[in-house]
PDB file of C-alpha atoms in Angstrom:
ATOM      1  CA  GLN A  64      17.949  -7.352   3.104  1.00 82.00           C
ATOM      2  CA  VAL A  65      14.746  -6.365   1.358  1.00 91.00           C
ATOM      3  CA  GLN A  66      13.951  -2.650   0.473  1.00 93.00           C
ATOM      4  CA  LEU A  67      10.425  -0.955  -0.504  1.00 95.00           C
ATOM      5  CA  VAL A  68      10.678   2.340  -2.575  1.00 95.00           C
ATOM      6  CA  GLU A  69       7.630   4.245  -2.462  1.00 96.00           C
ATOM      7  CA  SER A  70       6.480   7.123  -4.491  1.00 96.00           C
ATOM      8  CA  GLY A  71       3.452   9.213  -5.746  1.00 97.00           C
ATOM      9  CA  GLY A  72       2.594  10.759  -2.631  1.00 97.00           C
ATOM     10  CA  GLY A  73       1.811  14.604  -2.163  1.00 97.00           C
ATOM     11  CA  LEU A  74      -0.929  17.433  -1.950  1.00 98.00           C
ATOM     12  CA  VAL A  75      -3.808  17.229  -3.657  1.00 98.00           C
ATOM     13  CA  GLN A  76      -7.286  19.100  -3.417  1.00 98.00           C
ATOM     14  CA  PRO A  77     -10.378  17.026  -2.450  1.00 98.00           C
ATOM     15  CA  GLY A  78     -11.543  15.453  -5.557  1.00 98.00           C
ATOM     16  CA  GLY A  79      -8.380  14.794  -6.835  1.00 98.00           C
ATOM     17  CA  SER A  80      -6.543  11.721  -7.705  1.00 98.00           C
ATOM     18  CA  LEU A  81      -2.629  10.337  -6.741  1.00 98.00           C
ATOM     19  CA  ARG A  82      -0.982   6.937  -7.878  1.00 98.00           C
ATOM     20  CA  LEU A  83       1.361   5.499  -5.237  1.00 98.00           C
ATOM     21  CA  SER A  84       3.996   2.898  -6.416  1.00 98.00           C
ATOM     22  CA  CYS A  85       5.953   0.579  -4.392  1.00 97.00           C
ATOM     23  CA  ALA A  86       8.789  -1.377  -5.583  1.00 96.00           C
ATOM     24  CA  ALA A  87      10.219  -4.602  -3.833  1.00 95.00           C
ATOM     25  CA  SER A  88      13.825  -5.569  -4.213  1.00 94.00           C
ATOM     26  CA  GLY A  89      16.561  -7.568  -2.282  1.00 92.00           C
ATOM     27  CA  SER A  90      16.207 -11.344  -0.964  1.00 88.00           C
ATOM     28  CA  ILE A  91      12.903 -11.951  -2.150  1.00 88.00           C
ATOM     29  CA  PHE A  92      11.654 -15.679  -2.166  1.00 84.00           C
ATOM     30  CA  SER A  93       7.937 -15.442  -3.104  1.00 86.00           C
ATOM     31  CA  LEU A  94       5.702 -12.604  -2.822  1.00 89.00           C
ATOM     32  CA  TYR A  95       2.340 -13.662  -1.546  1.00 91.00           C
ATOM     33  CA  ALA A  96       0.900 -10.207  -0.802  1.00 95.00           C
ATOM     34  CA  MET A  97       1.351  -6.462  -1.457  1.00 95.00           C
ATOM     35  CA  GLY A  98      -0.710  -3.566  -0.049  1.00 96.00           C
ATOM     36  CA  TRP A  99      -1.044  -0.220   1.346  1.00 98.00           C
ATOM     37  CA  TYR A 100      -1.604   0.880   5.080  1.00 98.00           C
ATOM     38  CA  ARG A 101      -2.194   4.172   6.483  1.00 98.00           C
ATOM     39  CA  GLN A 102      -1.899   6.102   9.814  1.00 98.00           C
ATOM     40  CA  ALA A 103      -3.658   9.518  10.163  1.00 97.00           C
ATOM     41  CA  PRO A 104      -2.610  12.028  13.160  1.00 91.00           C
ATOM     42  CA  GLY A 105      -4.168  10.579  16.614  1.00 94.00           C
ATOM     43  CA  LYS A 106      -5.362   7.107  15.019  1.00 96.00           C
ATOM     44  CA  GLN A 107      -3.734   3.879  14.711  1.00 96.00           C
ATOM     45  CA  ARG A 108      -2.167   2.373  11.720  1.00 97.00           C
ATOM     46  CA  GLU A 109      -5.164   0.675   9.351  1.00 97.00           C
ATOM     47  CA  LEU A 110      -5.349  -1.597   6.098  1.00 97.00           C
ATOM     48  CA  VAL A 111      -6.490   0.135   3.107  1.00 98.00           C
ATOM     49  CA  ALA A 112      -5.944  -2.364   0.600  1.00 98.00           C
ATOM     50  CA  THR A 113      -4.076  -5.710  -0.186  1.00 97.00           C
ATOM     51  CA  ILE A 114      -3.775  -7.824  -3.307  1.00 97.00           C
ATOM     52  CA  THR A 115      -2.367 -11.577  -3.272  1.00 94.00           C
ATOM     53  CA  SER A 116      -0.331 -13.463  -5.882  1.00 89.00           C
ATOM     54  CA  GLY A 117      -3.648 -15.227  -6.886  1.00 90.00           C
ATOM     55  CA  GLY A 118      -5.356 -12.119  -7.394  1.00 92.00           C
ATOM     56  CA  SER A 119      -7.738 -11.597  -4.301  1.00 96.00           C
ATOM     57  CA  ILE A 120      -8.137  -8.259  -3.282  1.00 98.00           C
ATOM     58  CA  ASN A 121      -9.283  -6.497   0.305  1.00 98.00           C
ATOM     59  CA  TYR A 122     -10.460  -3.084   0.904  1.00 98.00           C
ATOM     60  CA  ALA A 123     -11.269  -1.102   3.654  1.00 98.00           C
ATOM     61  CA  ASP A 124     -15.043  -0.293   3.466  1.00 98.00           C
ATOM     62  CA  SER A 125     -13.728   3.693   3.419  1.00 97.00           C
ATOM     63  CA  VAL A 126     -11.933   3.245   0.414  1.00 98.00           C
ATOM     64  CA  LYS A 127     -14.586   1.206  -1.823  1.00 98.00           C
ATOM     65  CA  GLY A 128     -15.421   2.547  -5.179  1.00 98.00           C
ATOM     66  CA  ARG A 129     -12.233   5.079  -4.808  1.00 98.00           C
ATOM     67  CA  PHE A 130      -9.415   3.328  -4.467  1.00 98.00           C
ATOM     68  CA  THR A 131      -7.969   0.751  -6.869  1.00 98.00           C
ATOM     69  CA  ILE A 132      -4.951  -1.674  -5.886  1.00 98.00           C
ATOM     70  CA  SER A 133      -2.857  -3.609  -8.336  1.00 97.00           C
ATOM     71  CA  ARG A 134       0.193  -5.216  -9.261  1.00 95.00           C
ATOM     72  CA  ASP A 135       3.014  -6.217 -11.735  1.00 93.00           C
ATOM     73  CA  ASN A 136       4.740  -9.282 -10.573  1.00 89.00           C
ATOM     74  CA  ALA A 137       7.551  -9.185 -13.070  1.00 90.00           C
ATOM     75  CA  LYS A 138       8.521  -5.898 -11.387  1.00 93.00           C
ATOM     76  CA  ASN A 139       7.920  -6.825  -7.852  1.00 93.00           C
ATOM     77  CA  THR A 140       5.886  -3.667  -8.087  1.00 95.00           C
ATOM     78  CA  VAL A 141       2.257  -2.462  -6.109  1.00 96.00           C
ATOM     79  CA  TYR A 142       0.287   0.279  -6.999  1.00 97.00           C
ATOM     80  CA  LEU A 143      -2.607   2.432  -5.296  1.00 98.00           C
ATOM     81  CA  GLN A 144      -4.773   4.574  -7.756  1.00 98.00           C
ATOM     82  CA  MET A 145      -6.376   6.890  -5.348  1.00 98.00           C
ATOM     83  CA  ASN A 146      -9.486   9.040  -6.840  1.00 98.00           C
ATOM     84  CA  SER A 147     -12.068  10.830  -5.324  1.00 98.00           C
ATOM     85  CA  LEU A 148      -9.679  11.919  -2.334  1.00 98.00           C
ATOM     86  CA  LYS A 149     -11.291  13.266   0.914  1.00 98.00           C
ATOM     87  CA  PRO A 150      -9.643  15.189   3.580  1.00 98.00           C
ATOM     88  CA  GLU A 151      -9.908  12.139   5.702  1.00 97.00           C
ATOM     89  CA  ASP A 152      -7.807  10.322   3.526  1.00 98.00           C
ATOM     90  CA  THR A 153      -4.622  12.421   4.586  1.00 98.00           C
ATOM     91  CA  ALA A 154      -2.333   9.864   6.374  1.00 98.00           C
ATOM     92  CA  VAL A 155       1.042   8.638   6.010  1.00 98.00           C
ATOM     93  CA  TYR A 156       0.909   5.709   3.535  1.00 98.00           C
ATOM     94  CA  TYR A 157       3.100   2.591   4.128  1.00 98.00           C
ATOM     95  CA  CYS A 158       4.004   0.062   1.778  1.00 97.00           C
ATOM     96  CA  TYR A 159       3.640  -3.780   2.884  1.00 96.00           C
ATOM     97  CA  ILE A 160       4.675  -6.870   1.643  1.00 95.00           C
ATOM     98  CA  ARG A 161       4.470 -10.453   3.050  1.00 94.00           C
ATOM     99  CA  ASP A 162       7.026 -12.753   1.576  1.00 92.00           C
ATOM    100  CA  TRP A 163       6.745 -16.777   1.744  1.00 87.00           C
ATOM    101  CA  GLY A 164      10.335 -18.002   2.354  1.00 82.00           C
ATOM    102  CA  ALA A 165      11.329 -21.718   2.462  1.00 79.00           C
ATOM    103  CA  ILE A 166      10.232 -22.028   6.033  1.00 86.00           C
ATOM    104  CA  VAL A 167       8.865 -18.967   7.455  1.00 87.00           C
ATOM    105  CA  ASP A 168       7.321 -15.901   6.259  1.00 90.00           C
ATOM    106  CA  TYR A 169       8.354 -12.620   6.669  1.00 92.00           C
ATOM    107  CA  ASP A 170       6.781  -9.101   6.721  1.00 94.00           C
ATOM    108  CA  TYR A 171       8.247  -6.079   5.745  1.00 95.00           C
ATOM    109  CA  TRP A 172       7.419  -2.347   5.379  1.00 96.00           C
ATOM    110  CA  GLY A 173       8.126   1.062   3.628  1.00 96.00           C
ATOM    111  CA  GLN A 174       9.176   4.085   4.962  1.00 96.00           C
ATOM    112  CA  GLY A 175       6.233   5.680   4.365  1.00 97.00           C
ATOM    113  CA  THR A 176       4.943   8.529   1.983  1.00 97.00           C
ATOM    114  CA  GLN A 177       2.631  11.487   2.968  1.00 98.00           C
ATOM    115  CA  VAL A 178      -0.591  12.041   1.156  1.00 98.00           C
ATOM    116  CA  THR A 179      -2.262  15.363   2.136  1.00 98.00           C
ATOM    117  CA  VAL A 180      -5.758  16.094   0.667  1.00 98.00           C
ATOM    118  CA  SER A 181      -6.599  19.929   1.459  1.00 97.00           C
ATOM    119  CA  SER A 182      -8.167  22.801  -0.165  1.00 92.00           C
TER     120      SER A 182
END
């Protein structure tokens, strides 16, 4: 069983910053991609940012220039530095990993952490 432990969510004022962390543990074969999705009230879950084992990074247009994703391969941990936060960033943020197995790939999700941007 693979587990994803998320931390760093909370309440912040507009223009503030938060740093999310997600550590993966368990029966991991090879972490291909790690990243973050979010879901706001009344909206579908959307991609925020992903990073592959080769260092390829993808950001949603809405967060480019404000968010930075990084990973520590030795710790199986992915980070999301969120700066210049806006009220529209308010959502539940879900950690995501794609694990390359010997035969098939596996996707895993964290439990979600609430990020609220409000004055």
